[in-house]
PDB file of C-alpha atoms in Angstrom:
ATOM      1  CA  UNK A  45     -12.437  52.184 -55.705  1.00  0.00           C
ATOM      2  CA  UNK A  46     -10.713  55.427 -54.510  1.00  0.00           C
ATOM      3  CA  UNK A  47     -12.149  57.769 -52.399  1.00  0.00           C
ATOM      4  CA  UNK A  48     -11.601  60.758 -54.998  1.00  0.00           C
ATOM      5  CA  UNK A  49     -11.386  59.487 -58.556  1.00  0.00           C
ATOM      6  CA  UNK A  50      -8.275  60.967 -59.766  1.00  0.00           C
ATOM      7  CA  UNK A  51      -8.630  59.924 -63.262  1.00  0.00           C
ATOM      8  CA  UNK A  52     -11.016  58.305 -65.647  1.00  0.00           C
ATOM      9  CA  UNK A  53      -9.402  54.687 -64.650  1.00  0.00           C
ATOM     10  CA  UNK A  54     -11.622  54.633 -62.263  1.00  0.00           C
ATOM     11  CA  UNK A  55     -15.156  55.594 -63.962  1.00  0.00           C
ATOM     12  CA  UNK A  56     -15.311  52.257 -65.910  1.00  0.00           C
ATOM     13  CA  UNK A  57     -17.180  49.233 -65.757  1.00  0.00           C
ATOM     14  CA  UNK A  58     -15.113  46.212 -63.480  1.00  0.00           C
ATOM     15  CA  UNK A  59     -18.065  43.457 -64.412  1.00  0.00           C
ATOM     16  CA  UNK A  60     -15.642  40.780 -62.232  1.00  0.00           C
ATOM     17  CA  UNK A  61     -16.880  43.422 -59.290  1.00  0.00           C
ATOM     18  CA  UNK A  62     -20.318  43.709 -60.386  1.00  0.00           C
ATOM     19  CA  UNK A  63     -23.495  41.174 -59.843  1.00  0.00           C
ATOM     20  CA  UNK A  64     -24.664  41.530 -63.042  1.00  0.00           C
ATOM     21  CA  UNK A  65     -26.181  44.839 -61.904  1.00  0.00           C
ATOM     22  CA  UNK A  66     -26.709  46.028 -65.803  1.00  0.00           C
ATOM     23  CA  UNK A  67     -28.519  42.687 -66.458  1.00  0.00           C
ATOM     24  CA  UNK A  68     -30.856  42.696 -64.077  1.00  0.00           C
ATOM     25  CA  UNK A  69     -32.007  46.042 -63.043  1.00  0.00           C
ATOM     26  CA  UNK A  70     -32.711  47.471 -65.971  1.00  0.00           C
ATOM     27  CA  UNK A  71     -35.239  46.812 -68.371  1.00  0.00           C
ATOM     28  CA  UNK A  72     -35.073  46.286 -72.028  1.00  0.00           C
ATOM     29  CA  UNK A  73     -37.738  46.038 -74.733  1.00  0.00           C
ATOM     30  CA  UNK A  74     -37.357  43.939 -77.940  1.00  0.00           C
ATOM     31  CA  UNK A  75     -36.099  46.228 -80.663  1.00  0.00           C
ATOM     32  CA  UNK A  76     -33.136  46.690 -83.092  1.00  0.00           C
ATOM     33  CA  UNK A  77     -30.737  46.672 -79.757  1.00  0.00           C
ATOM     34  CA  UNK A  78     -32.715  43.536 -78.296  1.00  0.00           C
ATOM     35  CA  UNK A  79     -33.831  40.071 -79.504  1.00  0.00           C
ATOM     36  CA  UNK A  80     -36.091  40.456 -76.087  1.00  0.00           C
ATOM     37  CA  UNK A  81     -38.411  42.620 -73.595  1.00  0.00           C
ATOM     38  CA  UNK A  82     -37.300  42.343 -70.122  1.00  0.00           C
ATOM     39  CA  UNK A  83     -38.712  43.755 -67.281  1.00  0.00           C
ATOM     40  CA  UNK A  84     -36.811  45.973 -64.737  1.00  0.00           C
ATOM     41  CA  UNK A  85     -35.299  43.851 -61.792  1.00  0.00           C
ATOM     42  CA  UNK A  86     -35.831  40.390 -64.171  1.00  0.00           C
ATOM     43  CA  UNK A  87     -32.480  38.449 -64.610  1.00  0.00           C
ATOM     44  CA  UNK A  88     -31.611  38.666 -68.629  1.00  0.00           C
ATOM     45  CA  UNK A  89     -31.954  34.797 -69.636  1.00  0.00           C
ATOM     46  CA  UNK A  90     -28.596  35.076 -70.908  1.00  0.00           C
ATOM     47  CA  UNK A  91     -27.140  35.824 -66.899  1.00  0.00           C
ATOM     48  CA  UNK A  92     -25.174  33.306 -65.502  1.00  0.00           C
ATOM     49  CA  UNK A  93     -24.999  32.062 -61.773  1.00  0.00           C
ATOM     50  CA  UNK A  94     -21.889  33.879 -61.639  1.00  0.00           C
ATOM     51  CA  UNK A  95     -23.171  37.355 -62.817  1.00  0.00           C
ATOM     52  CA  UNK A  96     -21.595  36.857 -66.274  1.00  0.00           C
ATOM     53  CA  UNK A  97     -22.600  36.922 -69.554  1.00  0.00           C
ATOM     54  CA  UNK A  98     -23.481  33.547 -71.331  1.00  0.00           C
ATOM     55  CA  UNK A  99     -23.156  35.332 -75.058  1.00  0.00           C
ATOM     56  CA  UNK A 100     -20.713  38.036 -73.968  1.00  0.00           C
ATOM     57  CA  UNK A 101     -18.870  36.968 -77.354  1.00  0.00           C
ATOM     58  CA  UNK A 102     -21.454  36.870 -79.555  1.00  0.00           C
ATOM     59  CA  UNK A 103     -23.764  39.765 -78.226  1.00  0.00           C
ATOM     60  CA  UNK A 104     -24.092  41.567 -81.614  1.00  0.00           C
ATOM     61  CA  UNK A 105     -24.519  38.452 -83.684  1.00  0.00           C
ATOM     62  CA  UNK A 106     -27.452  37.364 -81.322  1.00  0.00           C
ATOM     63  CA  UNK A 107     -29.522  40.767 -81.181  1.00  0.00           C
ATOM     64  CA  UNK A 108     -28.000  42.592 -78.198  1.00  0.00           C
ATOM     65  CA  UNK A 109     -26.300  45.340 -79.633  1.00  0.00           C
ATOM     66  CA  UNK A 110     -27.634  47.394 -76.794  1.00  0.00           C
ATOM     67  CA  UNK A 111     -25.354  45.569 -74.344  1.00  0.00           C
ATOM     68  CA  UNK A 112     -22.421  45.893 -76.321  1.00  0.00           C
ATOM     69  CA  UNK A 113     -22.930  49.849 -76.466  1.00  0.00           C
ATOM     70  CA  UNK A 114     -23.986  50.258 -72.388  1.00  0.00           C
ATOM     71  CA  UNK A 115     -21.208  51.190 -69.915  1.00  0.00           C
ATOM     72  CA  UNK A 116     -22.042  51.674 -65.645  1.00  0.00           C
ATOM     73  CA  UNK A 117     -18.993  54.203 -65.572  1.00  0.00           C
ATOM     74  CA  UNK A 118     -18.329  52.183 -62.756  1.00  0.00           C
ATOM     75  CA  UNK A 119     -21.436  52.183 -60.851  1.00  0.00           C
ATOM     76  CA  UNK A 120     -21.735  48.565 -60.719  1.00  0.00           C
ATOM     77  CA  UNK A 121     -19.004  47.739 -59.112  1.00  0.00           C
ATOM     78  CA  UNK A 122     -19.282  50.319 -56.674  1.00  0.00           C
ATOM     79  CA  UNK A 123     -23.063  49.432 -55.570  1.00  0.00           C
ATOM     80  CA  UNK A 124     -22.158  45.887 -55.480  1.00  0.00           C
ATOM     81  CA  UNK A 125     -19.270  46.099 -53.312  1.00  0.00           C
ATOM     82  CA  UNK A 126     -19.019  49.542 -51.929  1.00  0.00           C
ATOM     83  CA  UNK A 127     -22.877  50.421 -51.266  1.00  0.00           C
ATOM     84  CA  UNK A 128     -24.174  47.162 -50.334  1.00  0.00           C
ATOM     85  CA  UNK A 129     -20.599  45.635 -49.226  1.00  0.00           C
ATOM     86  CA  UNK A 130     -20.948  43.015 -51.319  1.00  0.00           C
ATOM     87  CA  UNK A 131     -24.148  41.163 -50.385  1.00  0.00           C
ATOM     88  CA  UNK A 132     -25.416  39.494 -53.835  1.00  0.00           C
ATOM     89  CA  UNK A 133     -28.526  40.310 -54.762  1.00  0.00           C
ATOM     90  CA  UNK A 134     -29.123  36.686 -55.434  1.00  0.00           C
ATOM     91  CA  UNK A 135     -28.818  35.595 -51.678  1.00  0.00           C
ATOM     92  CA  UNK A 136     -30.372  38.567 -49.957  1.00  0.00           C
ATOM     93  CA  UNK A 137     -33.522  39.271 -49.647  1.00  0.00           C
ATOM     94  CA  UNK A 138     -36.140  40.409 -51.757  1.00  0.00           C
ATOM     95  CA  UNK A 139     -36.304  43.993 -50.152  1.00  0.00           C
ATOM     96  CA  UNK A 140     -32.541  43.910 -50.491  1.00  0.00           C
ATOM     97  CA  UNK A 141     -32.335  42.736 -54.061  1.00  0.00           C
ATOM     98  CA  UNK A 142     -35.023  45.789 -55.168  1.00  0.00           C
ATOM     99  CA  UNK A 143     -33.027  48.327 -53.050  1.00  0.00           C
ATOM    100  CA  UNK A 144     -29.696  47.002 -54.715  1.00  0.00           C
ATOM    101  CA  UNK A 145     -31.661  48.004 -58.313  1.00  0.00           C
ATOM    102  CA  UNK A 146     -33.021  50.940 -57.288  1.00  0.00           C
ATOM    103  CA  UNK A 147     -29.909  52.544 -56.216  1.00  0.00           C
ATOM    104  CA  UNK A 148     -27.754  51.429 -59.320  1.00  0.00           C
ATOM    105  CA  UNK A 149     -29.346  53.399 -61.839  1.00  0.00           C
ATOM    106  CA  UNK A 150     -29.243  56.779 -59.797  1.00  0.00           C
ATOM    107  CA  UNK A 151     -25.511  55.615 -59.009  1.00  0.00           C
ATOM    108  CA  UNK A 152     -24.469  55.549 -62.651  1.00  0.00           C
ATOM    109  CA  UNK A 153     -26.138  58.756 -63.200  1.00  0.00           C
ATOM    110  CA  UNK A 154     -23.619  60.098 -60.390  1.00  0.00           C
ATOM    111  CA  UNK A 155     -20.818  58.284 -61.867  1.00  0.00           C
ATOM    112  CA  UNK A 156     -21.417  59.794 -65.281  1.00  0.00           C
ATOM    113  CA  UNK A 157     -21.099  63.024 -63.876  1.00  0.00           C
ATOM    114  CA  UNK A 158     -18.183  62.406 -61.990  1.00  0.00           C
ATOM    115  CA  UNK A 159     -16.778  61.175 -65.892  1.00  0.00           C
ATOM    116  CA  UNK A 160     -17.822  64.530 -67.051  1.00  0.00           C
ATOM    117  CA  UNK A 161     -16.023  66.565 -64.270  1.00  0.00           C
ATOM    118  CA  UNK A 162     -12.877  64.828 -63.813  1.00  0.00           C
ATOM    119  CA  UNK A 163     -12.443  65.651 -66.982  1.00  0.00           C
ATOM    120  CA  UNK A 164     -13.589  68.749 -67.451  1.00  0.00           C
ATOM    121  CA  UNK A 165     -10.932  69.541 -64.087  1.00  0.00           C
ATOM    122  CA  UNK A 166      -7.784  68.271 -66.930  1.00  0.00           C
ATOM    123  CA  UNK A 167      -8.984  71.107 -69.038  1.00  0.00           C
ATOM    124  CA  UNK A 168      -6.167  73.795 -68.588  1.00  0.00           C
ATOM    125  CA  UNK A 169      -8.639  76.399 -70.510  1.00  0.00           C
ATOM    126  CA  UNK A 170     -11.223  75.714 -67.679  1.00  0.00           C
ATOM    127  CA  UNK A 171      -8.839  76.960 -65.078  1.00  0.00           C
ATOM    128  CA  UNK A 172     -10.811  79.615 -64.019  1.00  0.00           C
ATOM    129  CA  UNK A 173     -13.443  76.988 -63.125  1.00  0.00           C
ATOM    130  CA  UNK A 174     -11.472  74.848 -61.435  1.00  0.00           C
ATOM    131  CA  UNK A 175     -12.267  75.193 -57.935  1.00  0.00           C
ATOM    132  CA  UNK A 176     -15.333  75.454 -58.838  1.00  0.00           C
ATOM    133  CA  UNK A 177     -15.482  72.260 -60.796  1.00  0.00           C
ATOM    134  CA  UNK A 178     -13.641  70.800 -58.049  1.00  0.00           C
ATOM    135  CA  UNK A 179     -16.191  71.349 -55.025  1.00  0.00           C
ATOM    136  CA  UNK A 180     -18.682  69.584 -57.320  1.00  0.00           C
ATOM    137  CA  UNK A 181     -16.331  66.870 -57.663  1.00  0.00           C
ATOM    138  CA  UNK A 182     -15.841  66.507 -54.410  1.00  0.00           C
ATOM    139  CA  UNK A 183     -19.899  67.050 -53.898  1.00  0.00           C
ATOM    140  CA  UNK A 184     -20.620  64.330 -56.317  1.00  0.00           C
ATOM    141  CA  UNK A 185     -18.359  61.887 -55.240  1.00  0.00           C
ATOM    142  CA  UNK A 186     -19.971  62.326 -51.429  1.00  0.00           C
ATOM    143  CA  UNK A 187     -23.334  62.140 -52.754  1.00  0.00           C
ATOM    144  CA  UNK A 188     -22.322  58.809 -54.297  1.00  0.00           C
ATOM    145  CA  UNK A 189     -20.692  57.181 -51.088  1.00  0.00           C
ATOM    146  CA  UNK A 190     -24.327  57.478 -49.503  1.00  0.00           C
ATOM    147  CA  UNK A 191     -26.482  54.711 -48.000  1.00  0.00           C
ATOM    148  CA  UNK A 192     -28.949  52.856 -49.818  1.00  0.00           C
ATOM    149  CA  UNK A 193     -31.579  54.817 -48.501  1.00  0.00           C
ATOM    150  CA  UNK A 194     -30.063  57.687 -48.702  1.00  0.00           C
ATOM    151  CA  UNK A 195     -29.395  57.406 -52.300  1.00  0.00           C
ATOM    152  CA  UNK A 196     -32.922  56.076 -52.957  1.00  0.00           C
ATOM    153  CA  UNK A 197     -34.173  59.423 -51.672  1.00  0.00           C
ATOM    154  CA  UNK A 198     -31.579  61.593 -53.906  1.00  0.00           C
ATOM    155  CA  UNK A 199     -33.080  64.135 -56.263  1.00  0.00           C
ATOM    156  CA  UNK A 200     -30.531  63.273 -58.595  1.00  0.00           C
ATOM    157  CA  UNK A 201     -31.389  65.240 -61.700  1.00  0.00           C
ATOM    158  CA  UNK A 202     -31.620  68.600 -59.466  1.00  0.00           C
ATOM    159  CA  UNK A 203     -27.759  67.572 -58.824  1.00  0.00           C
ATOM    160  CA  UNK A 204     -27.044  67.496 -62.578  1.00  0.00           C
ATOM    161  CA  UNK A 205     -28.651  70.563 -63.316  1.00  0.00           C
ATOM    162  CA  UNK A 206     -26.217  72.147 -60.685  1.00  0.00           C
ATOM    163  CA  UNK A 207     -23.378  70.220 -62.197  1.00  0.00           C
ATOM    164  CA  UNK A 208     -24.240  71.001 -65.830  1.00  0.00           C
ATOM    165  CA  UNK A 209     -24.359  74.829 -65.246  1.00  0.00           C
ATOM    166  CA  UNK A 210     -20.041  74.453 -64.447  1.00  0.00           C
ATOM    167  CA  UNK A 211     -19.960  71.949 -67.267  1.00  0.00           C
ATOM    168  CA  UNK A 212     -21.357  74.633 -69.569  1.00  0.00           C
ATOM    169  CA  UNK A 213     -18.859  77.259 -68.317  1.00  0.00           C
ATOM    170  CA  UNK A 214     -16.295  74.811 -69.389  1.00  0.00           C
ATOM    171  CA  UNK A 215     -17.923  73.781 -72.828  1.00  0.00           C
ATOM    172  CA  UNK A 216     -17.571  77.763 -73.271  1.00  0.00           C
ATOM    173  CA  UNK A 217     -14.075  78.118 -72.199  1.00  0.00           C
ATOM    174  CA  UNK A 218     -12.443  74.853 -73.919  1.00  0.00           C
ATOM    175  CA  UNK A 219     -14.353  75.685 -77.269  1.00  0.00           C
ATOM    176  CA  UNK A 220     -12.899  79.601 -77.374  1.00  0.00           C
ATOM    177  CA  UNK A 221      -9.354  79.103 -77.832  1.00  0.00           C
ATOM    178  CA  UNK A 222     -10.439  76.559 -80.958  1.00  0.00           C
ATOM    179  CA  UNK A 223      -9.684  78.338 -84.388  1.00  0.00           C
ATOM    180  CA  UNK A 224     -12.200  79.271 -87.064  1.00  0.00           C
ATOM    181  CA  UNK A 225     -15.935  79.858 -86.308  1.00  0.00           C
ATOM    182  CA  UNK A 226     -17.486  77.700 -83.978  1.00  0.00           C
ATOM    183  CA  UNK A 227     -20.744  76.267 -85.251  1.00  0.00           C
ATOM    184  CA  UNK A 228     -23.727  76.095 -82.304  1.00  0.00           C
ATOM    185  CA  UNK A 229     -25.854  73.076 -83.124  1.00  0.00           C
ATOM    186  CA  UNK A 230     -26.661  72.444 -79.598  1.00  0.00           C
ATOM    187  CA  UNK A 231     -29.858  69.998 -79.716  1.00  0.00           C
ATOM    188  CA  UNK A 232     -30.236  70.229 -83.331  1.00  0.00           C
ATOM    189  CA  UNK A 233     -31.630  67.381 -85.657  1.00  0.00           C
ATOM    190  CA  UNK A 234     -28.824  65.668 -87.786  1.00  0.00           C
ATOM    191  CA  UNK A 235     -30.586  62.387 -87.846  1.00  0.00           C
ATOM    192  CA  UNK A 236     -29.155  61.157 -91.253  1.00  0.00           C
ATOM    193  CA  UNK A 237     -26.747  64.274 -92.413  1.00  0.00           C
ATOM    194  CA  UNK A 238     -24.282  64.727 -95.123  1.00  0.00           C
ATOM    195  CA  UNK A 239     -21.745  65.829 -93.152  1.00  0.00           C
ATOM    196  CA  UNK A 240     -18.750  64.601 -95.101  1.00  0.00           C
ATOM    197  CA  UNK A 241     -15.467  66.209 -94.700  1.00  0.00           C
ATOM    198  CA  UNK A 242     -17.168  69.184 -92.515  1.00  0.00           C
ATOM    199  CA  UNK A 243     -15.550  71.700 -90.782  1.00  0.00           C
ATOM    200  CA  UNK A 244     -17.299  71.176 -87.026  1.00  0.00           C
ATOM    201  CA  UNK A 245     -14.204  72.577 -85.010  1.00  0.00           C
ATOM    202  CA  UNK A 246     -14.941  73.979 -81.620  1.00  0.00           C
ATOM    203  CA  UNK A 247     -18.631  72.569 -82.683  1.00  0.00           C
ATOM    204  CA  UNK A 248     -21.399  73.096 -79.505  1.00  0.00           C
ATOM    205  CA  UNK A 249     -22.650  69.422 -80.458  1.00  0.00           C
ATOM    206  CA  UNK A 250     -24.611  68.794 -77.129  1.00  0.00           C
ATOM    207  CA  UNK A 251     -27.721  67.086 -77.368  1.00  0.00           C
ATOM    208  CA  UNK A 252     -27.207  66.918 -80.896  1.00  0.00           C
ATOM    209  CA  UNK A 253     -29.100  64.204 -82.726  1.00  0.00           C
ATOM    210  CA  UNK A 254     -26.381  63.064 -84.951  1.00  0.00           C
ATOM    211  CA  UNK A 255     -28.474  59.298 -85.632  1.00  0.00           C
ATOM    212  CA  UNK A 256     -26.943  57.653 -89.031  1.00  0.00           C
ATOM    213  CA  UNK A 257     -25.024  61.146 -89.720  1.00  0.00           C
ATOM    214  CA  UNK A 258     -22.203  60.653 -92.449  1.00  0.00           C
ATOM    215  CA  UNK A 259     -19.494  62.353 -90.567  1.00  0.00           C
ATOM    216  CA  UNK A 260     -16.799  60.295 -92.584  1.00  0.00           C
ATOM    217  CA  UNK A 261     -13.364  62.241 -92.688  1.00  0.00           C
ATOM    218  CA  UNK A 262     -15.155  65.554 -90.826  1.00  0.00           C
ATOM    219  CA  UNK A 263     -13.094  67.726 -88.387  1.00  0.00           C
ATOM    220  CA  UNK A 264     -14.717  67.549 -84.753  1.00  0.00           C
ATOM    221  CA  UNK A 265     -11.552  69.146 -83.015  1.00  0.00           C
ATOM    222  CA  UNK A 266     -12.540  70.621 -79.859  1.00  0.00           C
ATOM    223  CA  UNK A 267     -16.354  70.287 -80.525  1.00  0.00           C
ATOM    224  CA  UNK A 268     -18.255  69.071 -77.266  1.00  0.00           C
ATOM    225  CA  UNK A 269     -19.796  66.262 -77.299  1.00  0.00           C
ATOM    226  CA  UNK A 270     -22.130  65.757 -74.293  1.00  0.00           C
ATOM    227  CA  UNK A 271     -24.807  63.657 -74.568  1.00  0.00           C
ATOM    228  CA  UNK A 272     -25.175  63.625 -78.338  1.00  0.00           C
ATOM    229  CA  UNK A 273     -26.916  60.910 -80.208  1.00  0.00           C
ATOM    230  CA  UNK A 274     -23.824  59.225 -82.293  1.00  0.00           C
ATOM    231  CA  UNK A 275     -25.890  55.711 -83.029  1.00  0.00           C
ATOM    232  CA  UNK A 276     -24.916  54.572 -85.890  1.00  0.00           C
ATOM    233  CA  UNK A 277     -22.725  57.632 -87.390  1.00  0.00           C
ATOM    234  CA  UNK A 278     -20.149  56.879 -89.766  1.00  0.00           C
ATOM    235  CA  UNK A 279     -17.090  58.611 -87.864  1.00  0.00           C
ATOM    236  CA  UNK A 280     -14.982  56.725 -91.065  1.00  0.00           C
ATOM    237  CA  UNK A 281     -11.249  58.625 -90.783  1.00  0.00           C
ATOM    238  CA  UNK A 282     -12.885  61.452 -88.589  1.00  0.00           C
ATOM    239  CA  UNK A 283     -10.853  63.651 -86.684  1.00  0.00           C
ATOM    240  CA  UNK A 284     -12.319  63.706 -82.743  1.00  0.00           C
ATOM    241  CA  UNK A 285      -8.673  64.560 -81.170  1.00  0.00           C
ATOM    242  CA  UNK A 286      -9.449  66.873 -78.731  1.00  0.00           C
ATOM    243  CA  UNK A 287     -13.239  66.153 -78.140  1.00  0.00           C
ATOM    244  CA  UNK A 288     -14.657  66.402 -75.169  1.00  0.00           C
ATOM    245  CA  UNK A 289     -17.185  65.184 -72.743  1.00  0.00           C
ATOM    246  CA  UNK A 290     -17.491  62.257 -75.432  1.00  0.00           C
ATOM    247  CA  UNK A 291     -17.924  58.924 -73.275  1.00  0.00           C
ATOM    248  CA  UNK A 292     -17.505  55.292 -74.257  1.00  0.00           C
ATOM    249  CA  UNK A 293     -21.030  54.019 -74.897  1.00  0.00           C
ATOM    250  CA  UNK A 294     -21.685  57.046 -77.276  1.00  0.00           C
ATOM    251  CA  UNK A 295     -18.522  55.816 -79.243  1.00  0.00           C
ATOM    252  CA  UNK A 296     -19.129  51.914 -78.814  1.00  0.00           C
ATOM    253  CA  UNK A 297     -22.449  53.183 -80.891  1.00  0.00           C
ATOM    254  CA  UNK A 298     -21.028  55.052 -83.393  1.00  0.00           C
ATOM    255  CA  UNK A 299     -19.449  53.236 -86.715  1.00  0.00           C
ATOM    256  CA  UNK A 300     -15.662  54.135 -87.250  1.00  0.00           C
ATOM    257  CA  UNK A 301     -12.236  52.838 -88.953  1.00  0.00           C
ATOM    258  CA  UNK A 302      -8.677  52.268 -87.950  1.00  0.00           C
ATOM    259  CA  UNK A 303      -8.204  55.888 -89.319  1.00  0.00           C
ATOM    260  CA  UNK A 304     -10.556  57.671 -86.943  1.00  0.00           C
ATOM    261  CA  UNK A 305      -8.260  60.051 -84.702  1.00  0.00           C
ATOM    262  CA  UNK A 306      -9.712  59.782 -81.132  1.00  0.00           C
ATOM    263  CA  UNK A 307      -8.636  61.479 -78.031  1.00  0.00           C
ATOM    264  CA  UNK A 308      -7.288  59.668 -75.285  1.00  0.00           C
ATOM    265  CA  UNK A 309      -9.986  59.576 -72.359  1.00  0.00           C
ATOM    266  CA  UNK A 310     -11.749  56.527 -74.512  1.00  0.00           C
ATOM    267  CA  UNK A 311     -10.525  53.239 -76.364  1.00  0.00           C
ATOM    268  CA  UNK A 312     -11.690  52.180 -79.991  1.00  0.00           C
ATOM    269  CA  UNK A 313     -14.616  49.777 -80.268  1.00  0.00           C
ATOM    270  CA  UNK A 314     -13.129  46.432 -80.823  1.00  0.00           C
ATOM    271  CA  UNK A 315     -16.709  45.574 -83.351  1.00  0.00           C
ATOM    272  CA  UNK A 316     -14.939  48.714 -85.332  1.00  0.00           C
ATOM    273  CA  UNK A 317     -12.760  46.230 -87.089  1.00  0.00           C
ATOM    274  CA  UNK A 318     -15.408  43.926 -87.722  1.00  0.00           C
ATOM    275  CA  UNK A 319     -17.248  46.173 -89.294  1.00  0.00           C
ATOM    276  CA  UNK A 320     -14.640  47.607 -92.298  1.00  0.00           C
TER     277      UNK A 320
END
């Protein structure tokens, strides 16, 4: 784990360095993502002794589509071995162990951020936010090497409300040097739209419920893509080059094709090609 993340390498999950953090802290209820309700800080059934998964290869087949779509940004490893220098939750004690999943979640939520502005910072349009973007960088990385009781105490989402004001100044710059008219749809309801071959270039998509959307062959060039709702979208021979602020679990939940143009900061979901 570097000191400064220099590059989205270093925002991604390392489960080998993790105790099953995912698995455990967090809670689940039985729905379309779950075969079964777990409680936070309960071991999943499907948890090994050595923190990996016992279906890892047949998640999707066996109800747990919601683990196949989840990503720490590299929060896991860094609680596991960084925060708690590597004590297992397993052999310490119980005060330790509920510490341990108290801290990951607000870790991840730090992590995601620091996703959000390290690439926001290789954004030549956002120069003139730069600095600016990088003292929260900087900020954000130093709230995240913290203690465990530090970290406990963090008013995290008064962080990302600082951070998201920058991130917004970016959204604006990045999206005004995109051609045509740029559509604002910030928060809107496309659960289910017929949005076939559209024009979204330079799209404000944040927020944007997009649920079961038929975006098959639309252009999403330089549309921005923070935290919108892409479960289950068709993104069939879509055009997202140049997207940003789009992270790996949004894509893993999305449904897409071998001819779906992505851009570089995430990889194509390997159920893609199971799926046409």
């Amino acid at each position: 784990m570097h000191d400064h993340p220099g590059d989205l390498a270093d925002l991604r999950g390392d489960c080998a360095n993790c105790f099953g953090l995912c698995c455990v802290a967090l809670p689940f209820a039985a729905s379309a993502d779950f075969a079964l309700h777990k409680d936070a800080g309960k071991p999943c059934p499907n948890l090994r002794g050595d923190h990996r998964c016992g279906i890892h290869a047949e998640l999707r087949q066996q109800g747990f589509t919601g683990c196949t779509v989840y990503d720490c940004f590299g929060a896991g490893q860094r609680v596991s071995q960084v925060t708690f220098g590597g004590q297992d939750w397993r052999t310490g004690s119980r005060e330790h162990a509920r510490r341990m999943f108290d801290v990951f979640p607000v870790v991840r939520q730090l992590h995601e951020l620091l996703w959000y502005l390290t690439e926001a910072l290789a954004l030549p349009a956002a120069r003139p936010v730069h600095a600016d973007l990088r003292r929260a960088l900087e900020d954000t990385e130093r709230l995240a090497r913290q203690s465990p009781q530090e970290l406990a105490a963090l008013d995290v989402g008064a962080h990302r409300q600082q951070v998201n004001v920058l991130l917004l100044k970016t959204s604006e710059l990045a999206r005004a040097g995109t051609r045509g008219r740029k559509k604002d749809r910030r928060g809107a309801d496309l659960i289910g739209a017929r949005l076939k071959g559209a024009d979204l270039r330079g799209a404000n998509l944040r927020g944007a419920y997009l649920i079961a959307a038929d975006l098959t062959g639309a252009d999403l060039r330089g549309a921005d893509l923070i935290g919108a709702d892409l479960r289950d979208a068709d993104l069939s021979d879509a055009d997202l080059t140049g997207v940003f602020f789009l992270t790996q679990p949004q894509l893993n939940a999305a449904r897409g094709t071998a001819g779906t143009k992505l851009p570089e900061t995430v990889s194509r979901p390997a159920h893609w090609t199971a799926l046409h």
